[in-house]
XYZ file of C-alpha atoms in Angstrom:
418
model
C 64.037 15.081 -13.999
C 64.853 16.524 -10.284
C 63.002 15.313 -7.533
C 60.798 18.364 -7.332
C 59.831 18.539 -10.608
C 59.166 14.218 -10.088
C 56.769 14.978 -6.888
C 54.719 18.511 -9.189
C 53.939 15.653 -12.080
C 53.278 13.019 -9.588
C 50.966 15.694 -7.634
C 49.514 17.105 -11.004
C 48.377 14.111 -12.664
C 46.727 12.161 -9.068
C 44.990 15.658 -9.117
C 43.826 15.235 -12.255
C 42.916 11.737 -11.745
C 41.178 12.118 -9.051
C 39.142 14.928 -10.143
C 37.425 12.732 -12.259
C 36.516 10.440 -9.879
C 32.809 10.666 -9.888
C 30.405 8.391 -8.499
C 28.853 5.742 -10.064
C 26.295 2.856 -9.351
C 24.369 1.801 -6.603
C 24.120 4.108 -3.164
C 21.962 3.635 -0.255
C 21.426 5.253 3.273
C 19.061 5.895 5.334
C 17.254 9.288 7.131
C 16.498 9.098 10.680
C 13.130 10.496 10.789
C 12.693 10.855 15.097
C 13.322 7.552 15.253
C 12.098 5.582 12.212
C 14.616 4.872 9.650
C 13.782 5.616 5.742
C 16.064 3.786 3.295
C 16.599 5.954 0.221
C 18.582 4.238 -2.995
C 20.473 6.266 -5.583
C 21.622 4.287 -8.869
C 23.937 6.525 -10.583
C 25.098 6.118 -14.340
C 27.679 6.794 -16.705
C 27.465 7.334 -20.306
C 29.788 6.569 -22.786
C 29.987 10.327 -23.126
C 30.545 11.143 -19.518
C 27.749 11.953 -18.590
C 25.548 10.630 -15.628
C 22.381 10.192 -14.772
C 20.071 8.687 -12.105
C 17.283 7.482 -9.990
C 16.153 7.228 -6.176
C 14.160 4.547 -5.046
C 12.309 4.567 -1.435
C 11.291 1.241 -1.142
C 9.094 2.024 1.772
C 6.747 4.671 0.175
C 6.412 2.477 -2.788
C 8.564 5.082 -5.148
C 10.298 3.888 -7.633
C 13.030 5.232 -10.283
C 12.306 8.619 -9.349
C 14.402 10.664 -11.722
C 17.371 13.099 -10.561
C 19.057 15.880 -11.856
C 22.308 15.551 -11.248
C 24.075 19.466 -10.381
C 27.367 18.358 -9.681
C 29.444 14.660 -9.536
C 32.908 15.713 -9.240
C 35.968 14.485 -6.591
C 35.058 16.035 -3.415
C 31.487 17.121 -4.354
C 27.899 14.845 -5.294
C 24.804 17.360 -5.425
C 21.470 16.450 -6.986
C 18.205 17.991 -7.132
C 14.937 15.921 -7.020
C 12.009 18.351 -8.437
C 9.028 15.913 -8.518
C 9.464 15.689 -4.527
C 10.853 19.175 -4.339
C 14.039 17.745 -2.562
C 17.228 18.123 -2.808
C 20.646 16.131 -1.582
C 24.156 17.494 -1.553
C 27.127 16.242 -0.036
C 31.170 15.428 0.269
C 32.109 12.582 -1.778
C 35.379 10.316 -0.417
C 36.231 8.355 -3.131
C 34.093 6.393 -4.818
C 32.162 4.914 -1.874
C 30.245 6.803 -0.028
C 29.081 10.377 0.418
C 28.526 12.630 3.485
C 25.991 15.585 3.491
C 21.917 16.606 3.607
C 18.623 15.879 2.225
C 16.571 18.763 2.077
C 12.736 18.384 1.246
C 10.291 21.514 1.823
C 12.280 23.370 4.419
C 13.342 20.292 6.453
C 17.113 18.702 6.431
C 18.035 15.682 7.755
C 21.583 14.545 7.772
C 22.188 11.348 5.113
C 25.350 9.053 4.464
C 25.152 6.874 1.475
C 27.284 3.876 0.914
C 28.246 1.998 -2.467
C 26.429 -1.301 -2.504
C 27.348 -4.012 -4.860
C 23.619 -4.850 -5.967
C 20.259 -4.163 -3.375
C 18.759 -7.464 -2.276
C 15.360 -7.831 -3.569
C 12.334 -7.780 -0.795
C 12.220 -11.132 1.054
C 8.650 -11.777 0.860
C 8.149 -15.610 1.718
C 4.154 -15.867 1.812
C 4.010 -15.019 -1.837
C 2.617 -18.136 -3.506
C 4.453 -19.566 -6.393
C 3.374 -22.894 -8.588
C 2.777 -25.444 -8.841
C -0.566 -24.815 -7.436
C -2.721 -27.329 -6.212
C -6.094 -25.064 -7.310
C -6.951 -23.876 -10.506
C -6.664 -20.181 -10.919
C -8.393 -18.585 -14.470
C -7.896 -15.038 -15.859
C -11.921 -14.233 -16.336
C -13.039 -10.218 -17.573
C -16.436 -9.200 -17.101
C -18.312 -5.793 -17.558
C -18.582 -3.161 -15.110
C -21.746 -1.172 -14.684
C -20.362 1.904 -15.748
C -20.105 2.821 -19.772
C -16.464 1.582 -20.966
C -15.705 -0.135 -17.835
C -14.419 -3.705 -18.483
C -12.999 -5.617 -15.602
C -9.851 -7.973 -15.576
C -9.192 -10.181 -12.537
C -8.198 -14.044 -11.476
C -10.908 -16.759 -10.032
C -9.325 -18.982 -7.820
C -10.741 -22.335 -6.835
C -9.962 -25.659 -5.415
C -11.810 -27.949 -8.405
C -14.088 -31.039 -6.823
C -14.504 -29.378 -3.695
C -17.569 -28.994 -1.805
C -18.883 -29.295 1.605
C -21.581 -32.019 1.600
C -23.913 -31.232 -1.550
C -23.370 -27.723 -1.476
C -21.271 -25.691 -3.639
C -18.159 -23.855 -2.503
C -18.284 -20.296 -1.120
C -17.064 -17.383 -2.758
C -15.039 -13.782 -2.000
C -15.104 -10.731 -4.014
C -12.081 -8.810 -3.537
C -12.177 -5.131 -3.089
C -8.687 -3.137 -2.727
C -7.436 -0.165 -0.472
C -7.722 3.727 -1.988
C -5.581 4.188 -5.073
C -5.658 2.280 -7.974
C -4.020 -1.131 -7.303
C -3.734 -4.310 -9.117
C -5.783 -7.870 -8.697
C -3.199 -8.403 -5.590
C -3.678 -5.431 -3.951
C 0.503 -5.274 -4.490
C 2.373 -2.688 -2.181
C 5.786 -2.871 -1.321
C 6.220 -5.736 -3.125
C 3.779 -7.453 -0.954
C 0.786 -8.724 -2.719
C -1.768 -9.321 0.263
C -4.767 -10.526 -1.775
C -2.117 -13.143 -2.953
C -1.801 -14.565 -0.448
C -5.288 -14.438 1.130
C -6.913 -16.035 -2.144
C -4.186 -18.790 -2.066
C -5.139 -19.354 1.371
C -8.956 -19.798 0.825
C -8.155 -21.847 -2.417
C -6.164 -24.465 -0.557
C -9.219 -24.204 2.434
C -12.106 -24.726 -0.224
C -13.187 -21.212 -0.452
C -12.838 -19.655 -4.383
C -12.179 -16.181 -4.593
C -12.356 -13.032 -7.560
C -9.695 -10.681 -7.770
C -9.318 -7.977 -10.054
C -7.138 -4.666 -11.485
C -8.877 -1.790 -9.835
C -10.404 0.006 -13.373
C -7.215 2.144 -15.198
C -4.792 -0.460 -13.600
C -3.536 -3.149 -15.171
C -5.961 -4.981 -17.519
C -8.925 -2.922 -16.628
C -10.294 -0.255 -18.887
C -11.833 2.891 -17.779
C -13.117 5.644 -20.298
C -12.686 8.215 -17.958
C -9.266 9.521 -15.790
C -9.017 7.452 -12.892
C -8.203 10.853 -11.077
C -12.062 11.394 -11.551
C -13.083 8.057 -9.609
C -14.588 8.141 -6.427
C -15.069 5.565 -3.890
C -18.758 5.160 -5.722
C -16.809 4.081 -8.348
C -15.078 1.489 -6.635
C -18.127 0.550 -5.622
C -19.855 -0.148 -8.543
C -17.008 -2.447 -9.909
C -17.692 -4.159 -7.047
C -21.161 -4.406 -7.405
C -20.456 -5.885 -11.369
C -18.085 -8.284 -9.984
C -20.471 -9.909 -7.561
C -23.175 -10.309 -10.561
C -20.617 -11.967 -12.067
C -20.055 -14.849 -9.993
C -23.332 -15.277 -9.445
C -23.923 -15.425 -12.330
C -21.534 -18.157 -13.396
C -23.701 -20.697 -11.131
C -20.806 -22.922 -9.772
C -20.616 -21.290 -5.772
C -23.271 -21.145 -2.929
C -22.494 -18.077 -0.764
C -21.102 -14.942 -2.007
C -19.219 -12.512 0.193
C -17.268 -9.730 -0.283
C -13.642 -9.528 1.024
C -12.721 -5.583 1.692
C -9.292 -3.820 3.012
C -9.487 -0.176 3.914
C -11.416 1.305 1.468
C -12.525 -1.813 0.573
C -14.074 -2.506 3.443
C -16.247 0.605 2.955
C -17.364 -0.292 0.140
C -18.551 -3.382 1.738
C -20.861 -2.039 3.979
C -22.293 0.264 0.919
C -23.004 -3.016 -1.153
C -24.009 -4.496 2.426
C -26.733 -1.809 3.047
C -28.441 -2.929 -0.550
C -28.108 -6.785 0.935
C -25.834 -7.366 -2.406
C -23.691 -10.100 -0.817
C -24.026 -12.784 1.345
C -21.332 -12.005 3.708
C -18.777 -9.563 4.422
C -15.112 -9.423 5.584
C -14.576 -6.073 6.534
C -10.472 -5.716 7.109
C -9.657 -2.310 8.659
C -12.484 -1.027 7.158
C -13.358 2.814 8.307
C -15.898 3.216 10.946
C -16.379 7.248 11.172
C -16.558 10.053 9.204
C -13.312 10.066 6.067
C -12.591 13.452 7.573
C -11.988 12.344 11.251
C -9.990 9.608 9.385
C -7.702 12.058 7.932
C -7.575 13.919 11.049
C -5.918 11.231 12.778
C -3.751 9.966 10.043
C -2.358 13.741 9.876
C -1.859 14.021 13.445
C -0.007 10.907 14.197
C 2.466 11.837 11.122
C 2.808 15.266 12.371
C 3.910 13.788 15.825
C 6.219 11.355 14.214
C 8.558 14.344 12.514
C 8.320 16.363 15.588
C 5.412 18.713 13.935
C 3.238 20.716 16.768
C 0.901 21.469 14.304
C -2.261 19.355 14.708
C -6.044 19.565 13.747
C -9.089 19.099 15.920
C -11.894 20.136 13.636
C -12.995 18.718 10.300
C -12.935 22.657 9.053
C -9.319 22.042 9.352
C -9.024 18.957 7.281
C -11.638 20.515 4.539
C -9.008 23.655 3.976
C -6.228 21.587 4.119
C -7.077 18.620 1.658
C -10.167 19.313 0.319
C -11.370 21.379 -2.482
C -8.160 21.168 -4.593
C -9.821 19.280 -7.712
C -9.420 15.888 -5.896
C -12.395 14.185 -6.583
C -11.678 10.785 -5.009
C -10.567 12.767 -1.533
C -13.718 15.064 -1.736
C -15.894 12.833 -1.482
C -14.243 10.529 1.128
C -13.519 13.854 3.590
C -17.841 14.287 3.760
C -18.479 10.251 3.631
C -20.057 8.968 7.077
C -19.924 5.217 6.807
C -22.174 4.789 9.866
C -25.702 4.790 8.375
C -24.456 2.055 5.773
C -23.190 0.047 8.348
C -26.503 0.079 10.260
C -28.770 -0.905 7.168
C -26.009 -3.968 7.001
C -28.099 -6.968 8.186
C -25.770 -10.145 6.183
C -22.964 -11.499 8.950
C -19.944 -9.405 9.405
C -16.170 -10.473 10.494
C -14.751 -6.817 11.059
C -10.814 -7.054 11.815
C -8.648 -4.366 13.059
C -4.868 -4.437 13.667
C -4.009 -2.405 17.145
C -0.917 -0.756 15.829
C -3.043 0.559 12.516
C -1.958 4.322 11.908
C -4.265 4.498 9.110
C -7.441 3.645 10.255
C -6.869 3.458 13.756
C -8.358 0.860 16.212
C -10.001 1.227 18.470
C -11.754 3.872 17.495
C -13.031 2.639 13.822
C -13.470 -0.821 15.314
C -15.702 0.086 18.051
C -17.723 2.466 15.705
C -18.292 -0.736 13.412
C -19.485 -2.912 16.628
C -21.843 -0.239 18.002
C -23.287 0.365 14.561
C -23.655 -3.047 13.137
C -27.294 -4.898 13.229
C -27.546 -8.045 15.711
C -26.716 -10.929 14.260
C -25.476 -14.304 16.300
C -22.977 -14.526 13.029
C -21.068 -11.397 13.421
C -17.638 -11.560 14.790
C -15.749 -8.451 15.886
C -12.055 -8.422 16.683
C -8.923 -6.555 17.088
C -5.194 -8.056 16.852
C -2.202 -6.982 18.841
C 0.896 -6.245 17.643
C -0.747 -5.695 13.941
C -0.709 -3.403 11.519
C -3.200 -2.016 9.067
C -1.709 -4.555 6.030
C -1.998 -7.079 9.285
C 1.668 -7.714 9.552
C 3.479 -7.852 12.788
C 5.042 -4.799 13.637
C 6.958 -2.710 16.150
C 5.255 0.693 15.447
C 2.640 0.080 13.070
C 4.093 2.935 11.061
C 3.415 2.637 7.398
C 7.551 2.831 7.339
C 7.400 -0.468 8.510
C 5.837 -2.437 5.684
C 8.447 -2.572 3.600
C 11.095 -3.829 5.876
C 8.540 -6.392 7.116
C 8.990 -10.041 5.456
C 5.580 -11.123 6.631
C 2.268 -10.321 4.181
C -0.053 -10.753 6.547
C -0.471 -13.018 10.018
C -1.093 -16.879 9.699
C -3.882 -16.231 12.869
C -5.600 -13.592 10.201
C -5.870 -15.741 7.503
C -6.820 -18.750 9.516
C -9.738 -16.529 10.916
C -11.055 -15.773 7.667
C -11.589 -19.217 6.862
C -12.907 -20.532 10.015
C -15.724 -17.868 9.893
C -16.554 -18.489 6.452
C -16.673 -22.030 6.717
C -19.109 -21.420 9.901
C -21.546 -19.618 7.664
């Protein structure tokens, strides 16, 4: 063979080799987003057959094995299109290591370089609490008020403990909007975790349970139907229930975002004893909207923004949302004033949900007197209570901390001062 017919094999078959070359396994990168970094994760596939297949992960909005279509994986070219998110990412391929190109979601593009990773670390999250536990915690179900609703949840209690002859206090925990689980678990942090092993190893029991249609609670009707009255009556059945069971004195009601709403609802019928109220709205859902929209639209460099509720109502009401409906015309201020049981209201400063000070203040100036309330705000927090640099819901993921020692240690010193 002559040496140009040695250098068209050699050139024929590396072509043909490397044509093949498609991409395979894990791929991460992240969008710069003015600023604030968004990790996305690709895991890529092969089949037997040759085909591939795949899923994206953004660990910081909570999605998980969102599936791709996959429009080309060849040498030189990686383009998939992601239709639940109406996005799409296409780029150069060198090798099999990384790719260069664009993520385009509704209109915008931002520029994206993924990598090959050997395996993605699993969230550090070092305040989850793991056994042995030195408390006993019991799987419990009770009824809820409404017509097939059956609640499932976890008491957690320190056993022999009381203070003097009394019996130990008690918490009720309600979750943020959405249906979440007994732990209130986002981002692989599980905040209500962590704040009923906290109480537990302080003396104070606590009930936690799956929001009804999550985990092991039952609802007979779509959870897309729920409103926050709904959430309200579950919590309403689950502080009969532990009354009921005769072993606590006091029985408060624990409440994050939404939760803390709620709070003040059962707190205007004097239904518990006490309430923690943890970024808890203050004014009207669709002012809280309003400012959650605006501080996103600033973050992507959006000069769009909304100063009347007539805006918010066209924009994210009346589209068959019945949880959002409802919230966008709630005004929490009149329950808040018929709440006369003591009140520890918490706000983060760096909260871009329900932003201090304004939902704080609203609290303070609408609460009843009462030498047991305590009102305060926490620098440098977030609304999940973690330390953060932003406060951006971005964050949370990336954050090891569940929530602030000083936060939890509050909690307890207030209750115990009951």
């Amino acid at each position: 063979m002559n040496l140009k017919a040695v250098l068209a094999f050699l050139v024929l078959h590396s072509c043909a080799a490397f044509s093949f070359a498609q991409i395979d396994g894990t791929y991460t990168g992240s969008l710069d987003i003015n600023g604030q970094k968004l990790k996305l994760i690709f895991t890529i596939e092969r089949g037997k057959d040759g085909s591939t297949s795949g899923e994206l992960d953004v660990p910081a909005q909570g999605a998980k094995e969102v599936p791709l279509s996959i429009l080309a994986n060849t040498a030189g070219e990686f383009i998939v299109d992601i239709p639940s998110i109406n996005a799409k990412y296409a780029g150069k391929t060198f090798g099999t290591d990384s790719v260069n190109g664009t993520f385009t979601q509704m209109g915008c593009s931002l520029p994206l370089s993924l990598k090959k990773t050997v395996s993605v670390k699993s969230a550090v999250r070092p305040q989850t609490p793991v056994p042995p536990f030195p408390y006993k915690s019991v799987d419990v179900t009770f009824p809820g008020k409404d017509k097939g609703v059956t609640l499932a949840g976890t008491l957690s209690y320190l056993e022999g403990y009381s203070v003097g002859a009394s019996k130990p206090n008690v918490v009720v925990m309600v979750t943020g909007s959405g249906g979440q689980n007994r732990d209130e678990e986002i981002l692989e942090h599980k905040p209500f975790a962590v704040i009923a092993d906290y109480l537990a190893r302080h003396g104070i029991a606590s009930l936690r349970y799956d929001d009804r249609g999550v985990g092991e609670s039952t609802s007979l009707e779509p959870v897309d139907k729920m409103t926050t009255l709904d959430v309200a009556s579950d919590a309403e059945a689950a502080l009969a229930y532990v009354r009921q069971l005769d072993e606590f004195g006091k029985v408060g009601i624990l409440g994050h975002s939404e939760g803390g709403m709620v709070a003040f609802m059962l707190g205007a019928k004097s239904l518990p004893d006490f309430i923690v109220a943890m970024a808890a709205p203050g004014v009207r859902g669709d002012k809280v909207v309003m400012d959650q929209f605006n501080y996103q639209s600033e973050q992507i460099g959006n000069a769009q923004r909304m100063t009347r509720k007539e805006d918010v109502a066209r924009m994210f009401g009346q589209k068959g949302n019945a949880w959002m409906d409802y919230f966008l015309t709630y005004d929490p201020s009149e329950d808040i004033k018929r709440t006369t049981v003591p009140v520890f209201a918490l706000n983060g400063e760096l909260d871009k949900q329900v932003f201090f000070p304004e939902n704080l203040n609203a609290i303070e100036a609408d609460l009843p007197k009462n030498k047991k309330n305590f009102v305060k705000s926490y620098p440098g927090l977030n609304h999940l209570f973690q330390h953060a640099e932003t406060g951006a819901p971005t964050e949370y993921y990336e954050i090891e901390e569940t929530i602030s020692p000083v936060v939890l240690s509050d909690i307890v010193t207030w209750i115990k001062g009951l």
